[in-house]
Each structure stands twice: as structure tokens, then as C-alpha cells.
XYZ file of C-alpha atoms in Angstrom:
402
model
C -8.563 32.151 -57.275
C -10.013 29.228 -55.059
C -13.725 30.064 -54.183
C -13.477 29.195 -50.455
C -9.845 31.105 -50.274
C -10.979 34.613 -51.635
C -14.241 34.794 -49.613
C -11.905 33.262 -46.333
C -9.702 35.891 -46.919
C -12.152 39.172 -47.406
C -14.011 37.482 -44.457
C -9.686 37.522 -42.170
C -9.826 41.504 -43.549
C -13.092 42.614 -42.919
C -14.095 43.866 -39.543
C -17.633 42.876 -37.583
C -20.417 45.215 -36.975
C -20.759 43.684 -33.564
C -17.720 45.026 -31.421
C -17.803 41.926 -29.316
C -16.975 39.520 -32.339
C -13.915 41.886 -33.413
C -12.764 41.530 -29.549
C -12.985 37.669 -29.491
C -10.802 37.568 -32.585
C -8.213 39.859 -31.791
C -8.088 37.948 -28.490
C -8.351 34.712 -30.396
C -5.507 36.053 -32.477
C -3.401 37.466 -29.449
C -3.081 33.842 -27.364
C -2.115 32.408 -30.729
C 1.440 34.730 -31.226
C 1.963 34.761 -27.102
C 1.704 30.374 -27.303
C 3.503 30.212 -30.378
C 6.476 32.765 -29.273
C 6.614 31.170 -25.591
C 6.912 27.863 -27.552
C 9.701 29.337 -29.652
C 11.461 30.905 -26.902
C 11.476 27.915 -24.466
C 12.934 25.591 -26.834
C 15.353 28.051 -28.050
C 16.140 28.030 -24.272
C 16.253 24.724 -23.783
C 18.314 23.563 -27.260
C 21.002 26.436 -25.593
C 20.675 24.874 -22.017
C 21.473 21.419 -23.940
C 24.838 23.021 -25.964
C 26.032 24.719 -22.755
C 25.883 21.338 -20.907
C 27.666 19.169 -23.718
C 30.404 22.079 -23.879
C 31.237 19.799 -20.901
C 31.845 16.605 -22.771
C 33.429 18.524 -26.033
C 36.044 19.050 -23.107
C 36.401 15.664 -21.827
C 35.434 13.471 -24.614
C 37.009 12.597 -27.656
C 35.542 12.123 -30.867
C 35.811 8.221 -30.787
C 36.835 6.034 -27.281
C 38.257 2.449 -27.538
C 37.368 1.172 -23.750
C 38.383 -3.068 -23.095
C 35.134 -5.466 -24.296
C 35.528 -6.949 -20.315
C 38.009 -5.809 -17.435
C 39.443 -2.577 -16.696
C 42.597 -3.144 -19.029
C 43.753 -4.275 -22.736
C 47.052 -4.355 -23.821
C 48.129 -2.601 -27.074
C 51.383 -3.385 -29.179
C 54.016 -1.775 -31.150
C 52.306 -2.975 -34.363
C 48.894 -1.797 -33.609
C 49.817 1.607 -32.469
C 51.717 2.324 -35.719
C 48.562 0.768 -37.761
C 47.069 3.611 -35.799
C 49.709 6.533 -36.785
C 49.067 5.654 -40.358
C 44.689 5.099 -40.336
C 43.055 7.074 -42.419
C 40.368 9.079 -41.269
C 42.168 9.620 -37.699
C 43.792 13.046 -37.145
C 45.057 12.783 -33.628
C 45.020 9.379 -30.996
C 46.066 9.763 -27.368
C 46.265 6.447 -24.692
C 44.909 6.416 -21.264
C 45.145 4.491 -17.649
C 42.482 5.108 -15.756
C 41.969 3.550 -11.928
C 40.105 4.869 -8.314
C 42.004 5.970 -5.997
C 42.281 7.527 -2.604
C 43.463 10.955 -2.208
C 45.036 12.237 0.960
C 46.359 15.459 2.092
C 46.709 17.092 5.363
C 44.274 13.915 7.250
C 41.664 15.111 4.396
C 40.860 12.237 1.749
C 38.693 11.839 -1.083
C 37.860 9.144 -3.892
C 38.642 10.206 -7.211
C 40.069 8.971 -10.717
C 43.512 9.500 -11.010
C 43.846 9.405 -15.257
C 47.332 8.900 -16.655
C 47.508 10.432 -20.284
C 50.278 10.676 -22.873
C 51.164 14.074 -24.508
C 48.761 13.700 -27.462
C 45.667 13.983 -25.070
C 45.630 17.427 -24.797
C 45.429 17.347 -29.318
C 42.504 15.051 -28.752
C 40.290 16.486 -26.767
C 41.482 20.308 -25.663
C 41.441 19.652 -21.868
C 43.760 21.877 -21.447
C 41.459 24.635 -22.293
C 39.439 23.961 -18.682
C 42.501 25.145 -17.047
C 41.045 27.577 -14.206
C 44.820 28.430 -12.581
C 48.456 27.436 -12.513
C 50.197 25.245 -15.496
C 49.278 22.330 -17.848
C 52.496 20.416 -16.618
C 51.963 16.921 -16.832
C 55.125 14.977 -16.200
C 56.802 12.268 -13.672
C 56.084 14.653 -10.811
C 53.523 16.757 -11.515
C 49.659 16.793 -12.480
C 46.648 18.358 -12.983
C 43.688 18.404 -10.369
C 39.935 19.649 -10.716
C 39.373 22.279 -8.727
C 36.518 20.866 -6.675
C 39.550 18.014 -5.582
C 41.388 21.339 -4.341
C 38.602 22.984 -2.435
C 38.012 20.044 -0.731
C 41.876 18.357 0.860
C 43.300 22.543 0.751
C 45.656 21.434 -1.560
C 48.041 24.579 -3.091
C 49.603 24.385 -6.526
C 53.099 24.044 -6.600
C 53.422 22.268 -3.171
C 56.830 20.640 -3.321
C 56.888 20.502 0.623
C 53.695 18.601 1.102
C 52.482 17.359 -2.194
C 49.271 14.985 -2.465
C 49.366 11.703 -1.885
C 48.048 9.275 -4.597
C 47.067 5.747 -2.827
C 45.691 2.851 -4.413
C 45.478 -1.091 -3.328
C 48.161 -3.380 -4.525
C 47.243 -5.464 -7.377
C 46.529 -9.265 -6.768
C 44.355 -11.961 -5.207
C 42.661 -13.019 -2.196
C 42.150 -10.687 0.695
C 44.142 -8.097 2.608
C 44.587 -10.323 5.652
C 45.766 -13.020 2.950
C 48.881 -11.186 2.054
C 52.404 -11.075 3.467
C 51.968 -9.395 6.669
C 54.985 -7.832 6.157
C 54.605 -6.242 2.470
C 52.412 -3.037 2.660
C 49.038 -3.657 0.830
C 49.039 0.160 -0.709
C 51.063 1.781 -3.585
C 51.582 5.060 -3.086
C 52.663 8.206 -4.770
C 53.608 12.002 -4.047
C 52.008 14.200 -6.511
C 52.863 18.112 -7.057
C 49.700 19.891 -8.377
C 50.947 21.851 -11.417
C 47.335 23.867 -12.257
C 43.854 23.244 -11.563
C 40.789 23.104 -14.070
C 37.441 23.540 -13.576
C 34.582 22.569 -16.039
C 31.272 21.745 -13.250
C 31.065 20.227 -10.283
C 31.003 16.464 -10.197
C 33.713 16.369 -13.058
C 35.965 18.884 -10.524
C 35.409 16.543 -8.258
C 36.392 13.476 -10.246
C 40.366 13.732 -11.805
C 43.005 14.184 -11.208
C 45.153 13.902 -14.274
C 49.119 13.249 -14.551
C 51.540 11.322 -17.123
C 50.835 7.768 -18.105
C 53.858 6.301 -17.212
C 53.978 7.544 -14.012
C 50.230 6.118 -13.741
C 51.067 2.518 -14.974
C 53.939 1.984 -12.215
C 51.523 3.256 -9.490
C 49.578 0.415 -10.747
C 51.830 -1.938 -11.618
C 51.201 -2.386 -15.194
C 53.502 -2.700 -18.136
C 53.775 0.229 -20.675
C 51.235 -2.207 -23.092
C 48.621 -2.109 -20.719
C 46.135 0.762 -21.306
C 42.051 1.583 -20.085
C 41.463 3.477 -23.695
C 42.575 4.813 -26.376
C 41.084 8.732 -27.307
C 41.011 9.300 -31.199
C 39.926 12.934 -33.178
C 38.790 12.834 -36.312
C 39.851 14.409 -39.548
C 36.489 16.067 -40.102
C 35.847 14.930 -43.651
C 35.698 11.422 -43.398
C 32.725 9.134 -42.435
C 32.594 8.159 -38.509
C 31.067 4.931 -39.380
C 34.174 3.927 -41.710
C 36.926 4.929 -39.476
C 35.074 2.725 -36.868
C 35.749 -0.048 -39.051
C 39.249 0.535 -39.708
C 39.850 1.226 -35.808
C 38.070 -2.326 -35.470
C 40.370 -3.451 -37.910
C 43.462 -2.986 -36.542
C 42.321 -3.055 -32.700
C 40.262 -6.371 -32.705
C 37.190 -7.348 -30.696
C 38.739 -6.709 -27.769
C 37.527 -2.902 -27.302
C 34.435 -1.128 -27.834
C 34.045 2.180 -30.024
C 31.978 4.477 -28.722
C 31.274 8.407 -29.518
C 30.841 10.909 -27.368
C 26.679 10.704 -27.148
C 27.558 7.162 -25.993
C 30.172 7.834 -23.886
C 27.543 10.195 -21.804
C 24.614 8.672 -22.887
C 22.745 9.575 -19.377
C 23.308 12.694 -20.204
C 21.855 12.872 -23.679
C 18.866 11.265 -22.742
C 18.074 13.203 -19.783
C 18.617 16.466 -21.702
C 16.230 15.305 -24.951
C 13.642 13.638 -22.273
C 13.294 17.298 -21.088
C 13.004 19.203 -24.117
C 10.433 16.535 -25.227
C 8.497 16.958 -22.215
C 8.558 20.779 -22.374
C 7.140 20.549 -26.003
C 4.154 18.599 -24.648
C 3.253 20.592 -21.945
C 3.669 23.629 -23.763
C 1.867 22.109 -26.809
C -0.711 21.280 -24.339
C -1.184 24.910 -23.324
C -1.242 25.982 -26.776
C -4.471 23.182 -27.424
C -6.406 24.711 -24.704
C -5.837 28.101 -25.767
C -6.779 26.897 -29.358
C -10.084 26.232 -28.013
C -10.563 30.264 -28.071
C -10.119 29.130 -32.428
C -12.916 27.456 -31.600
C -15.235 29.744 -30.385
C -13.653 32.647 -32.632
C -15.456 30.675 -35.722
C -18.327 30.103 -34.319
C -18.811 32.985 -33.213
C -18.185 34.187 -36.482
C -20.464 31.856 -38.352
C -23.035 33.054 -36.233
C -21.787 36.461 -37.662
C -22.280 35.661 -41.184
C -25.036 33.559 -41.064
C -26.912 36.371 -43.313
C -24.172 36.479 -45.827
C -24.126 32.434 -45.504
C -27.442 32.159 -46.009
C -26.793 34.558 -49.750
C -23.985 32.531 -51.037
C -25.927 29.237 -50.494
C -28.736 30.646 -52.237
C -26.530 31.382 -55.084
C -25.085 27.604 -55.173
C -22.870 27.254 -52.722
C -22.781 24.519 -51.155
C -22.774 23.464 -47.416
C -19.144 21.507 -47.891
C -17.911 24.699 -49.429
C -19.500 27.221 -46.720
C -17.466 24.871 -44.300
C -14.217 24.926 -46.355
C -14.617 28.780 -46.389
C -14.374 29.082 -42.275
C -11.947 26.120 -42.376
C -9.427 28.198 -44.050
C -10.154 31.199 -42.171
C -9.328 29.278 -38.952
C -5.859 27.813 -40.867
C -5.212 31.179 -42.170
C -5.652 32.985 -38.357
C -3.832 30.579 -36.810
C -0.790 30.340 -39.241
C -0.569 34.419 -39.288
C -0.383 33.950 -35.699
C 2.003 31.223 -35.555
C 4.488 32.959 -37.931
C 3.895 36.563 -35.828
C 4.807 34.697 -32.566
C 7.854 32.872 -33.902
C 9.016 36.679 -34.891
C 8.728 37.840 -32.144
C 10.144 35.043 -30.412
C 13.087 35.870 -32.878
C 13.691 38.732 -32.282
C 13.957 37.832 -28.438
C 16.221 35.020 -28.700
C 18.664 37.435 -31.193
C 18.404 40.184 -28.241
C 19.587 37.374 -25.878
C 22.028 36.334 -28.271
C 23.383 39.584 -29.169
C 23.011 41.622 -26.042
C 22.906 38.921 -23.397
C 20.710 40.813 -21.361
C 19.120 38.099 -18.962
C 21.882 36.445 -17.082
C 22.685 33.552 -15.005
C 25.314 35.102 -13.066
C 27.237 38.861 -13.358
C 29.371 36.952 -16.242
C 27.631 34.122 -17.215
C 24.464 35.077 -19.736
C 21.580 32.615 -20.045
C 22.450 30.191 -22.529
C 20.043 30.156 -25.774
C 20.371 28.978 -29.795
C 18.763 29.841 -32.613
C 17.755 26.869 -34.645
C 16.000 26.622 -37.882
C 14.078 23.620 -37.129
C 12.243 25.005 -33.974
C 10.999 27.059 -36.297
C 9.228 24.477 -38.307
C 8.435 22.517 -35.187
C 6.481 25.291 -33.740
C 4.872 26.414 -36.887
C 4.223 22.763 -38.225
C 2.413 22.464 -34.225
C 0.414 26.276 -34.404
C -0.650 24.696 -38.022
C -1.764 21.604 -37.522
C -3.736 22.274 -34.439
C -5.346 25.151 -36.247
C -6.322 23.019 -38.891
C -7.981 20.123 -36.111
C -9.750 23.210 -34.024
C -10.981 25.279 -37.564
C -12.025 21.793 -38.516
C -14.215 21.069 -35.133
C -15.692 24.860 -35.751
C -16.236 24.204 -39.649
C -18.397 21.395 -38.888
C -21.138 22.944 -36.985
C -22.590 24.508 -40.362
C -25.460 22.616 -41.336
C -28.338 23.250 -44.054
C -30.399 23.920 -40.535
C -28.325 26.876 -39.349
C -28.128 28.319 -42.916
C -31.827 27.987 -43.490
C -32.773 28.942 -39.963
């Protein structure tokens, strides 16, 4: 067995004859499993926290999105779309119009997006699942609104007697004032609410979603003209090599993007806050690694008889440091893989029992995840090893011989 390793280790067993030095270290050894769990634990937090708010998107977004290279609008033909039907790679494909509008109801109004889909859409991205109350009827009449575009106009589903009106500008040039005074400068349309979803707050607010066709005469737009096209993915095949045959058949006049693109705010709000709650908690854990510190010294100070008897047997001062070096690593890795335990074990409690909650039915969100348990233990490790190694150094022939 290594030299420094055995004596590290009978040195990690053995307890002090000073009471004070066996308090230090069980403190020292304490902060180490309470930092490394509360690392473990907020993470886990935070990597659920970052699921439960992409849940959104899994909702809204498809696997791939072809949005126009420049304008609101690209046409699609007869011979692309059944290049499409046939791509490999593509399991599903759904088109889209998508404009602001004005919605009015009883003197209320309120800007939204009114999003005409065709009946794929709902194979493409499962919006249907967000339905809160009433139908997933989508036809020349009918649509479906967010519920936060209900609460606010007091719109009722099913209101054939006074249905929501859908207005948007007329298409064309020049200003209002420009036009034929006689021609109205607004398209509008009556539209029954059929059901009502309801996802979170600023996407309630934002839809309201009915049948393309219906869409591209409010806008007046031919059945070729489209704002995107939605595709799902068989889930065996490369994303990068269905983006080229997508390309392939759609041209360089639309854009591909995925759905960490497609919210790409989003993403990089969420993983600027789990990075920042590493470092801060990452800082905690340095300062309380300082206790490492004085836990070695402390115990060199301890041993300074026994040090003192192995250098006179031939030790030597690079070994006596590599013995307290590895008792630092080996305290603060024991502690490190205690605290992720128990950290475990809290985050399978949550998981199994859901017993802290956000509301009466809503239970905090958290995830296991096998590589926040590396991170924390590769962090507990490597700072062990940098404070052990600050301790380690203040041996010197001096303090041996003193």
C-alpha cells in the first residue's frame, strides 16, 4: 500500500487526545456534507425548475420550424409539399399563417396573434393537450383561445350570439388617409370560441388559434402563402441530416430552426441562472473549505510528535506533506459523497412523495440527474485538493525539528 495513503488513512480513523481537535474535524467534516448536499439539492432544483418551464415550448414548438429568410410570408407549392410527404427523417409536417391582430368583444380589445393551422398541427406539436375547457374544434367558424385572451374581453365558449371579433388592417401601400375613402381599411371576422387552453401567462395571453384557410382570407393571401411550416421528427434519424433534406427541397428562402432556437431567450436565461447559482454556491462551499484548512493544521500541530518519529525514520518532508494532503482529499471526498446522499435521498422524497409544494396541486418541480452528481463531487474534490494543498504546505523541516 502507498506509504502516505496507509498512514493518511489510520491518521482519518484515529481519534485526538485533545477533545478540541476531534470537534474542529467533525465540524470541518459537517460543513463539508451540508455545502455539498445544498449544492446537490439546488441544482437538482433548478435543472427541474428548467424542465417544468420548457414543458411550455414541448407544447408550442415543434421539433424543427421553417420561418421566411425576410418578410412575414413565403409561398410553398404543390411540388414541394409532396417532396415533404415523402422526406425521410420527417414523421409529421403541419403549415401555419401567423399575423397581429386586434381583438374586440363587448368594447374590450386586446393585441394578440391570431395563428391559422391545418389539421396536422395538433400531430406536430400536441397543442391540443393545453386544452383547459371546452373543444379542440378548429374549423371555418370556430377556434381556440388562451385563456388569459378570455379572462380579459369576458368572452364565453360557444358564443354563437356574440362571437369575437378578429380585426386586422387591409393589406397594401401608402397610408390610411391614402386609400379609397370609401373602402373600409379593416378586414374583419366573427369568431366562435370552441375551448380554451392554458399553458402560462404571456402565451394565454398571446393566440388565438383557428383553421388556416379561414386565416389566409382574413388576410388576403392565397392558399400558397404560409408564415412556417412545423415538422416532428421520426426519432431515429439525425436532426442535422433532415435539416439538409428540408433545405433541399424548401430552398434558401426559410430558416430551420429547433426548438432551443426558436426560444432561445429562454434557454439562455434559464442556463445563465443555474450557472450563476453554481458560483455562488461554489463560493460558499470555498469559504467553508477554509475550516479544511484549519482542520489540518490543526492537526499537524497534533501530530507533530508522531511527525517528528517518522522523519527520524526517513521520511521525508515531501512525503509528511503528501500524508496530510491526502487526509484533506480523503475528508473532503467522504464528505462530498455523504452530502450528495443525502441530497439524494431528498430530491427522491420530493420526487416520490412531493411533499414541498408550489401550490395545493402543483409540487415543486425537481430532477434527478447523474451529472450533478459529478459536478458537485468533481467541485467538493477539487477544492479539497487546493485547500489540503495550502494546509500541506506549512510543514517544514523547522516545525518537525522544533
Amino acid at each position: 500500500m502507498n506509504f502516505p495513503l496507509y498512514i493518511a488513512k489510520r491518521y482519518l480513523r484515529s481519534k485526538s487526545s485533545q477533545n478540541a481537535v476531534n470537534i474542529i474535524n467533525f465540524i470541518t467534516f459537517l460543513v463539508i456534507v451540508i455545502g455539498s448536499a445544498a449544492l446537490f439539492i439546488v441544482l437538482s432544483g433548478f435543472a427541474g425548475l428548467k424542465t417544468f418551464s420548457l414543458s411550455f415550448t414541448h407544447s408550442f414548438d415543434p421539433d424543427l420550424k421553417a420561418v421566411p429568410t425576410t418578410g412575414k410570408f413565403f409561398a410553398i407549392t404543390s411540388e414541394q409539399e409532396t417532396s415533404l410527404k415523402t422526406l425521410q427523417g420527417v414523421a409529421f409536417y403541419a403549415k401555419e399563417i401567423e399575423e397581429k391582430v386586434s381583438l374586440v368583444h363587448e368594447q374590450k380589445n386586446h393585441i394578440a396573434y391570431i395563428k391559422g393551422i391545418d389539421a396536422n398541427y395538433v400531430n406536430v406539436t400536441g397543442i391540443d393537450s393545453t386544452l383547459y375547457f371546452g373543444d379542440w374544434a378548429i374549423n371555418q367558424q370556430q377556434g381556440v383561445s388562451g385563456i388569459g385572451i378570455v379572462n380579459l374581453l369576458g368572452v364565453t365558449v360557444n358564443q354563437y350570439q356574440n362571437p369575437l371579433r378578429v380585426v386586422v388592417p387591409k393589406p397594401g401601400k401608402g397610408s390610411l388617409s391614402q386609400q379609397n375613402i370609401n373602402s373600409k381599411p379593416f378586414n374583419q371576422l366573427p369568431l366562435i370560441i370552441s375551448g380554451v387552453y392554458a399553458v402560462e401567462e404571456n402565451l394565454d395571453k398571446k393566440y388565438v388559434f383557428t383553421d388556416l384557410a379561414l386565416v389566409q382570407a382574413l388576410l388576403e393571401k392565397d392558399e400558397t402563402k404560409i408564415s412556417g411550416i412545423n415538422f416532428k421528427l421520426l426519432p431515429d434519424f439525425d436532426e442535422a441530416t433532415v435539416r439538409k433534406n428540408i433545405t433541399q427541397v424548401l430552398g434558401n428562402k426559410v430558416i430551420l430552426k429547433n426548438r432551443e432556437e426558436l426560444n432561445s431567450t429562454l434557454y439562455r436565461m434559464l442556463n445563465t441562472e443555474n450557472l450563476a447559482t453554481y458560483l455562488i454556491f461554489t463560493l460558499v462551499i470555498v469559504i467553508a473549505l477554509f475550516n479544511v484548512v484549519g482542520a489540518i493544521i490543526m492537526m499537524i500541530l497534533d501530530k507533530q510528535q508522531n511527525s517528528k518519529t517518522l522523519y527520524s525514520l526517513g521520511t521525508t518532508i515531501k512525503e509528511l506533506r503528501h500524508i496530510y494532503f491526502v487526509q484533506g482529499v480523503l475528508v473532503t471526498s467522504l464528505g462530498g459523497f455523504v452530502g450528495v446522499l443525502i441530497g439524494s435521498l431528498l430530491i427522491w422524497s420530493q420526487l416520490i412523495f412531493e411533499w414541498l409544494k408550489i401550490t395545493p396541486s402543483l409540487a415543486y418541480p425537481v430532477e434527478y440527474l447523474i451529472s450533478n452528481v459529478f459536478i458537485v463531487l468533481l467541485t467538493i474534490i477539487v477544492l479539497g485538493m487546493l485547500a489540503s494543498k495550502i494546509a500541506s504546505s506549512r510543514i517544514s523541516k523547522k516545525l518537525i525539528t522544533a
